[in-house]
mmCIF file of C-alpha atoms in Angstrom:
data_model
loop_
_atom_site.group_PDB
_atom_site.id
_atom_site.type_symbol
_atom_site.label_atom_id
_atom_site.label_comp_id
_atom_site.label_asym_id
_atom_site.label_seq_id
_atom_site.Cartn_x
_atom_site.Cartn_y
_atom_site.Cartn_z
ATOM 1 C CA ALA Z 1 17.151 -22.654 10.565
ATOM 2 C CA VAL Z 2 17.673 -25.935 8.737
ATOM 3 C CA VAL Z 3 20.162 -28.367 10.251
ATOM 4 C CA SER Z 4 22.063 -30.926 8.180
ATOM 5 C CA THR Z 5 24.380 -33.630 9.479
ATOM 6 C CA GLN Z 6 27.783 -34.239 7.912
ATOM 7 C CA SER Z 7 30.673 -36.530 8.745
ATOM 8 C CA GLY Z 8 33.894 -34.954 9.916
ATOM 9 C CA HIS Z 9 37.416 -36.218 10.693
ATOM 10 C CA TYR Z 10 37.884 -39.638 12.283
ATOM 11 C CA GLY Z 11 34.265 -40.570 11.623
ATOM 12 C CA ARG Z 12 32.894 -37.871 13.905
ATOM 13 C CA VAL Z 13 29.476 -36.426 13.125
ATOM 14 C CA TYR Z 14 28.704 -32.752 13.524
ATOM 15 C CA ALA Z 15 25.694 -30.630 12.714
ATOM 16 C CA LYS Z 16 25.806 -27.521 10.557
ATOM 17 C CA SER Z 17 22.925 -25.082 10.643
ATOM 18 C CA TYR Z 18 21.612 -23.222 7.624
ATOM 19 C CA ILE Z 19 19.627 -19.977 7.713
ATOM 20 C CA ASP Z 20 17.294 -18.355 5.207
ATOM 21 C CA CYS Z 21 19.501 -15.374 4.429
ATOM 22 C CA ARG Z 22 16.825 -13.682 2.326
ATOM 23 C CA HIS Z 23 15.482 -12.160 5.525
ATOM 24 C CA LEU Z 24 18.819 -11.007 6.979
ATOM 25 C CA PHE Z 25 20.345 -7.549 6.576
ATOM 26 C CA GLY Z 26 23.608 -5.720 7.190
ATOM 27 C CA GLU Z 27 26.399 -7.190 9.290
ATOM 28 C CA TYR Z 28 24.408 -10.317 10.186
ATOM 29 C CA LEU Z 29 23.968 -11.222 6.525
ATOM 30 C CA VAL Z 30 27.656 -10.614 5.788
ATOM 31 C CA TYR Z 31 28.862 -12.981 8.510
ATOM 32 C CA VAL Z 32 26.313 -15.729 7.840
ATOM 33 C CA SER Z 33 26.715 -15.746 4.051
ATOM 34 C CA CYS Z 34 30.515 -15.555 4.150
ATOM 35 C CA ALA Z 35 30.553 -18.417 6.684
ATOM 36 C CA GLY Z 36 28.532 -20.551 4.263
ATOM 37 C CA HIS Z 37 25.471 -20.897 6.503
ATOM 38 C CA CYS Z 38 22.853 -19.727 3.995
ATOM 39 C CA ASN Z 39 20.440 -22.380 2.744
ATOM 40 C CA PHE Z 40 20.154 -20.568 -0.586
ATOM 41 C CA ALA Z 41 22.890 -19.753 -3.063
ATOM 42 C CA ALA Z 42 24.150 -16.625 -1.335
ATOM 43 C CA ALA Z 43 27.615 -15.488 -2.363
ATOM 44 C CA CYS Z 44 29.771 -13.694 0.166
ATOM 45 C CA PRO Z 45 29.515 -9.995 -0.764
ATOM 46 C CA LEU Z 46 32.975 -9.132 0.583
ATOM 47 C CA LYS Z 47 35.932 -8.355 -1.626
ATOM 48 C CA PRO Z 48 39.638 -8.320 -0.691
ATOM 49 C CA LEU Z 49 40.900 -4.948 0.470
ATOM 50 C CA VAL Z 50 43.684 -3.699 -1.793
ATOM 51 C CA ALA Z 51 45.821 -0.582 -1.970
ATOM 52 C CA SER Z 52 43.330 1.223 -4.203
ATOM 53 C CA ASN Z 53 40.513 0.817 -1.631
ATOM 54 C CA CYS Z 54 39.382 2.963 1.275
ATOM 55 C CA LEU Z 55 40.076 6.289 -0.384
ATOM 56 C CA ASN Z 56 37.699 7.883 2.093
ATOM 57 C CA PHE Z 57 40.184 7.249 4.949
ATOM 58 C CA PRO Z 58 43.403 9.228 5.523
ATOM 59 C CA LYS Z 59 46.519 7.378 4.394
ATOM 60 C CA SER Z 60 47.819 7.527 7.954
ATOM 61 C CA LYS Z 61 44.947 5.229 8.985
ATOM 62 C CA LEU Z 62 45.760 2.563 6.376
ATOM 63 C CA VAL Z 63 48.299 -0.212 6.838
ATOM 64 C CA PHE Z 64 49.112 -3.409 4.976
ATOM 65 C CA SER Z 65 49.038 -6.765 6.720
ATOM 66 C CA LEU Z 66 49.866 -10.292 5.696
ATOM 67 C CA GLY Z 67 46.744 -12.348 5.130
ATOM 68 C CA GLU Z 68 46.205 -16.041 5.802
ATOM 69 C CA ASP Z 69 46.839 -16.793 2.125
ATOM 70 C CA ASP Z 70 50.248 -15.077 2.314
ATOM 71 C CA THR Z 71 49.041 -12.040 0.379
ATOM 72 C CA LEU Z 72 49.114 -8.446 1.450
ATOM 73 C CA SER Z 73 45.766 -6.977 2.473
ATOM 74 C CA LEU Z 74 44.678 -3.604 3.735
ATOM 75 C CA ALA Z 75 43.681 -2.844 7.335
ATOM 76 C CA VAL Z 76 42.169 0.339 8.760
ATOM 77 C CA ASP Z 77 43.117 1.935 12.052
ATOM 78 C CA ASP Z 78 39.814 2.724 13.757
ATOM 79 C CA GLY Z 79 41.507 4.228 16.829
ATOM 80 C CA LYS Z 80 41.430 1.075 18.939
ATOM 81 C CA ARG Z 81 42.725 -1.622 16.615
ATOM 82 C CA TYR Z 82 43.539 -2.408 13.010
ATOM 83 C CA SER Z 83 40.428 -3.822 11.399
ATOM 84 C CA LYS Z 84 39.685 -5.506 8.107
ATOM 85 C CA GLU Z 85 35.924 -5.452 8.709
ATOM 86 C CA TYR Z 86 35.241 -3.075 5.867
ATOM 87 C CA PHE Z 87 33.500 -3.533 2.547
ATOM 88 C CA ALA Z 88 35.330 -2.307 -0.555
ATOM 89 C CA CYS Z 89 33.010 -0.425 -2.901
ATOM 90 C CA ASN Z 90 33.729 -0.385 -6.625
ATOM 91 C CA ASN Z 91 34.427 3.357 -6.469
ATOM 92 C CA GLY Z 92 37.245 2.909 -3.915
ATOM 93 C CA VAL Z 93 35.231 3.854 -0.820
ATOM 94 C CA CYS Z 94 35.143 1.558 2.217
ATOM 95 C CA ILE Z 95 32.080 1.163 4.471
ATOM 96 C CA GLU Z 96 31.315 -0.849 7.616
ATOM 97 C CA PHE Z 97 29.759 -4.309 7.374
ATOM 98 C CA GLU Z 98 26.517 -3.041 8.926
ATOM 99 C CA LYS Z 99 25.951 -0.869 5.852
ATOM 100 C CA VAL Z 100 26.212 -3.760 3.406
ATOM 101 C CA CYS Z 101 22.986 -5.347 2.082
ATOM 102 C CA ASN Z 102 20.822 -2.973 4.155
ATOM 103 C CA LEU Z 103 18.696 -1.713 1.216
ATOM 104 C CA GLU Z 104 20.547 1.625 1.184
ATOM 105 C CA ASP Z 105 23.056 2.764 -1.417
ATOM 106 C CA ASP Z 106 25.818 3.607 1.047
ATOM 107 C CA CYS Z 107 28.611 3.246 -1.538
ATOM 108 C CA LYS Z 108 26.834 5.703 -3.841
ATOM 109 C CA ASP Z 109 27.471 3.307 -6.740
ATOM 110 C CA GLN Z 110 25.100 0.539 -5.508
ATOM 111 C CA SER Z 111 27.957 -1.978 -5.282
ATOM 112 C CA ASP Z 112 27.115 -2.683 -1.601
ATOM 113 C CA GLU Z 113 23.671 -3.986 -2.649
ATOM 114 C CA GLU Z 114 24.317 -5.657 -6.007
ATOM 115 C CA ASP Z 115 25.380 -9.125 -4.806
ATOM 116 C CA CYS Z 116 22.863 -9.401 -1.945
ATOM 117 C CA ILE Z 117 20.300 -12.183 -1.834
ATOM 118 C CA ASN Z 118 17.893 -10.240 0.400
ATOM 119 C CA ASN Z 119 16.786 -7.475 -1.951
ATOM 120 C CA PHE Z 120 15.037 -6.712 -5.214
ATOM 121 C CA LYS Z 121 16.335 -3.882 -7.354
ATOM 122 C CA CYS Z 122 13.587 -1.781 -8.888
ATOM 123 C CA LYS Z 123 14.003 -0.540 -12.430
ATOM 124 C CA SER Z 124 13.774 2.955 -10.984
ATOM 125 C CA GLY Z 125 16.961 2.281 -8.977
ATOM 126 C CA GLU Z 126 15.858 1.769 -5.357
ATOM 127 C CA PHE Z 127 16.124 -1.493 -3.410
ATOM 128 C CA ILE Z 128 13.274 -3.162 -1.520
ATOM 129 C CA PRO Z 129 13.172 -6.335 0.635
ATOM 130 C CA LEU Z 130 12.839 -9.471 -1.467
ATOM 131 C CA SER Z 131 9.724 -10.435 0.509
ATOM 132 C CA LYS Z 132 7.893 -7.410 -0.960
ATOM 133 C CA LYS Z 133 8.289 -8.624 -4.506
ATOM 134 C CA CYS Z 134 5.068 -9.945 -6.096
ATOM 135 C CA ASP Z 135 3.031 -9.301 -2.926
ATOM 136 C CA ARG Z 136 0.277 -7.360 -4.790
ATOM 137 C CA ILE Z 137 1.431 -4.070 -3.225
ATOM 138 C CA PHE Z 138 3.362 -1.458 -5.196
ATOM 139 C CA ASP Z 139 6.637 -0.721 -3.376
ATOM 140 C CA CYS Z 140 8.820 0.441 -6.291
ATOM 141 C CA PHE Z 141 8.226 3.904 -7.695
ATOM 142 C CA ASP Z 142 7.896 2.365 -11.178
ATOM 143 C CA ILE Z 143 5.823 -0.640 -9.852
ATOM 144 C CA SER Z 144 8.414 -3.029 -11.328
ATOM 145 C CA ASP Z 145 8.152 -5.183 -8.167
ATOM 146 C CA GLU Z 146 4.686 -6.279 -9.336
ATOM 147 C CA CYS Z 147 4.890 -5.784 -13.100
ATOM 148 C CA ASN Z 148 7.597 -8.216 -14.139
ATOM 149 C CA GLU Z 149 7.847 -11.636 -15.737
ATOM 150 C CA GLU Z 150 8.303 -13.388 -12.392
ATOM 151 C CA CYS Z 151 4.946 -12.276 -10.927
ATOM 152 C CA ASP Z 152 2.083 -14.534 -11.952
ATOM 153 C CA HIS Z 153 -0.702 -12.024 -11.294
ATOM 154 C CA GLN Z 154 -2.034 -8.780 -12.652
ATOM 155 C CA VAL Z 155 -3.390 -6.051 -10.401
ATOM 156 C CA LYS Z 156 -6.807 -5.015 -11.729
ATOM 157 C CA MET Z 157 -9.684 -2.792 -10.679
ATOM 158 C CA PHE Z 158 -12.074 -5.726 -11.049
ATOM 159 C CA ASN Z 159 -10.409 -9.033 -10.182
ATOM 160 C CA TYR Z 160 -13.483 -11.008 -11.247
ATOM 161 C CA SER Z 161 -15.667 -10.603 -14.336
ATOM 162 C CA ILE Z 162 -18.819 -10.730 -12.219
ATOM 163 C CA LEU Z 163 -17.720 -7.537 -10.444
ATOM 164 C CA LEU Z 164 -17.380 -5.779 -13.794
ATOM 165 C CA VAL Z 165 -20.872 -6.945 -14.795
ATOM 166 C CA VAL Z 166 -22.278 -5.711 -11.467
ATOM 167 C CA ALA Z 167 -20.595 -2.325 -11.986
ATOM 168 C CA TRP Z 168 -22.216 -2.047 -15.426
ATOM 169 C CA LEU Z 169 -25.682 -3.006 -14.128
ATOM 170 C CA PHE Z 170 -25.661 -0.932 -10.928
ATOM 171 C CA GLY Z 171 -24.031 2.071 -12.596
ATOM 172 C CA SER Z 172 -26.382 2.277 -15.574
ATOM 173 C CA GLY Z 173 -29.427 1.340 -13.457
ATOM 174 C CA SER Z 174 -28.644 3.977 -10.853
ATOM 175 C CA ILE Z 175 -28.267 6.680 -13.497
ATOM 176 C CA ILE Z 176 -31.567 5.839 -15.245
ATOM 177 C CA LEU Z 177 -33.628 5.487 -12.064
ATOM 178 C CA ASN Z 178 -32.257 8.598 -10.392
ATOM 179 C CA ILE Z 179 -32.763 10.743 -13.499
ATOM 180 C CA PHE Z 180 -36.386 9.618 -13.460
ATOM 181 C CA ALA Z 181 -36.589 10.372 -9.710
ATOM 182 C CA LEU Z 182 -35.194 13.869 -10.258
ATOM 183 C CA TYR Z 183 -37.634 14.566 -13.099
ATOM 184 C CA HIS Z 184 -40.595 13.345 -11.042
ATOM 185 C CA GLY Z 185 -39.426 15.226 -7.932
ATOM 186 C CA LEU Z 186 -39.038 18.517 -9.789
ATOM 187 C CA LEU Z 187 -42.520 18.226 -11.261
ATOM 188 C CA LYS Z 188 -43.920 17.379 -7.843
ATOM 189 C CA GLY Z 189 -42.148 20.331 -6.272
ATOM 190 C CA THR Z 190 -43.964 22.822 -8.504
ATOM 191 C CA LYS Z 191 -47.309 21.649 -7.091
ATOM 192 C CA LEU Z 192 -46.404 21.647 -3.402
ATOM 193 C CA LYS Z 193 -47.424 24.612 -1.268
ATOM 194 C CA LYS Z 194 -46.694 23.577 2.310
ATOM 195 C CA ASP Z 195 -43.230 24.361 3.644
ATOM 196 C CA LYS Z 196 -42.745 20.949 5.252
ATOM 197 C CA ALA Z 197 -43.639 19.160 2.029
ATOM 198 C CA LEU Z 198 -41.231 21.365 0.061
ATOM 199 C CA VAL Z 199 -38.374 20.704 2.503
ATOM 200 C CA ASN Z 200 -39.087 16.972 2.424
ATOM 201 C CA ASN Z 201 -39.097 16.941 -1.381
ATOM 202 C CA CYS Z 202 -35.860 18.955 -1.493
ATOM 203 C CA PHE Z 203 -33.943 16.389 0.566
ATOM 204 C CA VAL Z 204 -35.379 13.533 -1.524
ATOM 205 C CA LEU Z 205 -34.012 15.278 -4.615
ATOM 206 C CA MET Z 206 -30.590 15.668 -2.961
ATOM 207 C CA ILE Z 207 -30.513 11.935 -2.190
ATOM 208 C CA ALA Z 208 -31.269 11.261 -5.858
ATOM 209 C CA VAL Z 209 -28.407 13.579 -6.892
ATOM 210 C CA GLY Z 210 -25.966 11.747 -4.588
ATOM 211 C CA ASP Z 211 -27.036 8.338 -5.883
ATOM 212 C CA LEU Z 212 -26.761 9.628 -9.452
ATOM 213 C CA LEU Z 213 -23.144 10.648 -8.852
ATOM 214 C CA GLN Z 214 -22.391 7.213 -7.355
ATOM 215 C CA GLY Z 215 -23.922 5.518 -10.385
ATOM 216 C CA LEU Z 216 -21.888 7.717 -12.721
ATOM 217 C CA PHE Z 217 -18.745 6.755 -10.795
ATOM 218 C CA LEU Z 218 -19.439 3.008 -11.163
ATOM 219 C CA LEU Z 219 -20.337 3.338 -14.837
ATOM 220 C CA MET Z 220 -17.165 5.305 -15.632
ATOM 221 C CA LEU Z 221 -15.002 2.692 -13.896
ATOM 222 C CA ALA Z 222 -16.663 -0.051 -15.937
ATOM 223 C CA VAL Z 223 -16.177 1.919 -19.174
ATOM 224 C CA VAL Z 224 -12.505 2.629 -18.472
ATOM 225 C CA ASP Z 225 -11.821 -0.996 -17.497
ATOM 226 C CA SER Z 226 -13.652 -2.417 -20.545
ATOM 227 C CA PHE Z 227 -12.558 -0.113 -23.359
ATOM 228 C CA PHE Z 228 -9.410 1.765 -22.333
ATOM 229 C CA ASN Z 229 -7.444 -1.130 -20.813
ATOM 230 C CA LYS Z 230 -6.517 0.843 -17.701
ATOM 231 C CA SER Z 231 -6.609 -2.111 -15.313
ATOM 232 C CA THR Z 232 -3.488 -3.902 -16.529
ATOM 233 C CA CYS Z 233 -0.448 -3.940 -14.305
ATOM 234 C CA GLN Z 234 1.648 -1.880 -16.699
ATOM 235 C CA THR Z 235 -0.867 0.940 -17.041
ATOM 236 C CA GLN Z 236 -2.374 1.069 -13.562
ATOM 237 C CA PHE Z 237 0.151 3.540 -12.182
ATOM 238 C CA GLU Z 238 -0.554 5.859 -15.115
ATOM 239 C CA TRP Z 239 -4.296 5.419 -14.540
ATOM 240 C CA THR Z 240 -4.271 5.959 -10.760
ATOM 241 C CA THR Z 241 -2.304 9.205 -11.132
ATOM 242 C CA SER Z 242 -4.385 10.568 -14.016
ATOM 243 C CA LYS Z 243 -6.762 13.527 -13.700
ATOM 244 C CA LEU Z 244 -9.718 11.359 -14.728
ATOM 245 C CA CYS Z 245 -9.142 8.912 -11.879
ATOM 246 C CA VAL Z 246 -8.765 11.742 -9.365
ATOM 247 C CA SER Z 247 -11.933 13.401 -10.692
ATOM 248 C CA LEU Z 248 -13.880 10.149 -10.351
ATOM 249 C CA GLY Z 249 -12.665 9.799 -6.777
ATOM 250 C CA VAL Z 250 -13.868 13.318 -5.967
ATOM 251 C CA LEU Z 251 -17.183 12.579 -7.692
ATOM 252 C CA SER Z 252 -17.703 9.421 -5.639
ATOM 253 C CA THR Z 253 -16.862 11.205 -2.382
ATOM 254 C CA ILE Z 254 -19.249 14.085 -3.079
ATOM 255 C CA GLY Z 255 -22.038 11.672 -4.034
ATOM 256 C CA SER Z 256 -21.569 9.624 -0.868
ATOM 257 C CA LEU Z 257 -21.567 12.676 1.403
ATOM 258 C CA VAL Z 258 -24.602 14.278 -0.266
ATOM 259 C CA SER Z 259 -26.612 11.062 0.072
ATOM 260 C CA LEU Z 260 -25.485 10.430 3.641
ATOM 261 C CA TYR Z 261 -26.192 13.918 4.990
ATOM 262 C CA SER Z 262 -29.480 14.242 3.117
ATOM 263 C CA MET Z 263 -30.746 10.893 4.411
ATOM 264 C CA THR Z 264 -29.679 11.784 7.949
ATOM 265 C CA ILE Z 265 -31.439 15.174 7.957
ATOM 266 C CA LEU Z 266 -34.534 13.731 6.260
ATOM 267 C CA SER Z 267 -34.720 10.948 8.843
ATOM 268 C CA ILE Z 268 -34.528 13.492 11.689
ATOM 269 C CA ILE Z 269 -37.303 15.600 10.128
ATOM 270 C CA ARG Z 270 -39.577 12.615 9.623
ATOM 271 C CA ALA Z 271 -38.883 11.275 13.115
ATOM 272 C CA SER Z 272 -39.829 14.619 14.664
ATOM 273 C CA THR Z 273 -43.021 14.719 12.560
ATOM 274 C CA ILE Z 274 -44.040 11.243 13.679
ATOM 275 C CA ARG Z 275 -43.309 12.131 17.290
ATOM 276 C CA SER Z 276 -45.572 15.154 17.136
ATOM 277 C CA LEU Z 277 -48.451 12.936 15.976
ATOM 278 C CA VAL Z 278 -48.158 10.512 18.897
ATOM 279 C CA PRO Z 279 -50.576 11.432 21.728
ATOM 280 C CA PRO Z 280 -49.038 12.051 25.152
ATOM 281 C CA ALA Z 281 -49.357 9.535 27.971
ATOM 282 C CA ASP Z 282 -51.977 11.689 29.751
ATOM 283 C CA GLY Z 283 -54.850 11.714 27.301
ATOM 284 C CA LEU Z 284 -56.555 14.670 29.014
ATOM 285 C CA SER Z 285 -53.496 16.888 29.185
ATOM 286 C CA LYS Z 286 -54.264 18.558 25.879
ATOM 287 C CA LYS Z 287 -58.039 18.379 26.163
ATOM 288 C CA LYS Z 288 -60.238 20.902 27.814
ATOM 289 C CA LYS Z 289 -60.973 19.708 31.289
ATOM 290 C CA VAL Z 290 -64.693 19.205 32.060
ATOM 291 C CA PRO Z 291 -65.803 21.156 35.160
ATOM 292 C CA THR Z 292 -67.425 19.044 37.856
ATOM 293 C CA ALA Z 293 -70.136 20.112 40.260
ATOM 294 C CA THR Z 294 -69.341 20.268 43.890
ATOM 295 C CA LEU Z 295 -71.817 18.636 46.230
ATOM 296 C CA ARG Z 296 -72.514 20.309 49.497
#
């Protein structure tokens, strides 16, 4: 809270506290803003209760009372007392203070959220906390919380040009090298006769296939970002929900898993082969023992 000092009657000095009402919700926001304790321009969201309000209450629960400004105002019998602590919606419905400025359309006409300083209204109709506006995370269904004139950034697949260049180089390089590896491995496989050599060559080929899919994924991202303008804020939602983007994600996942499992199995096979070549600690255990003569 921010505290400012003002002079009162008879030269007395008193302190008045101010609160950042952008982070308050419901009843707390109503009381603080209507009491003038917000340090930002926050208008009191309350409206005078009149005879045409509170249509959602039985008429037997409604009474008129004389307000402080000598005008008649409406009060609601809540069973214990007559209360004026209700918000008048534009459609004639009355709701409790705790339902005002709480990011929910409790009035069903959005009038309980329209004059609130704590929210941002998405173009798709829903309300989100003001703190989630321009935070580089899509919270609105139509991404209008990030794609608007007040946000000074654009959400892109490649935030830096160097990353795009790397994607081009690694993607194209991976495709060329792994195609060559597949061609060479297939030719080599036709000449192998031993089972172990064939199995070893098979897993090497699978690793090449996985790396080829990863390279294709990187290259396609670079192509889409460079030529189809899919990384701008306005088109990213369309891009991320497209069939091409989903297909690339599946392609990348398959490539990663094929490479990972193939490398793991190949490493186990090679480790077991190396272990079989290492002589045991007892050098004579696998050799034919030499008989010795017994002296008598």
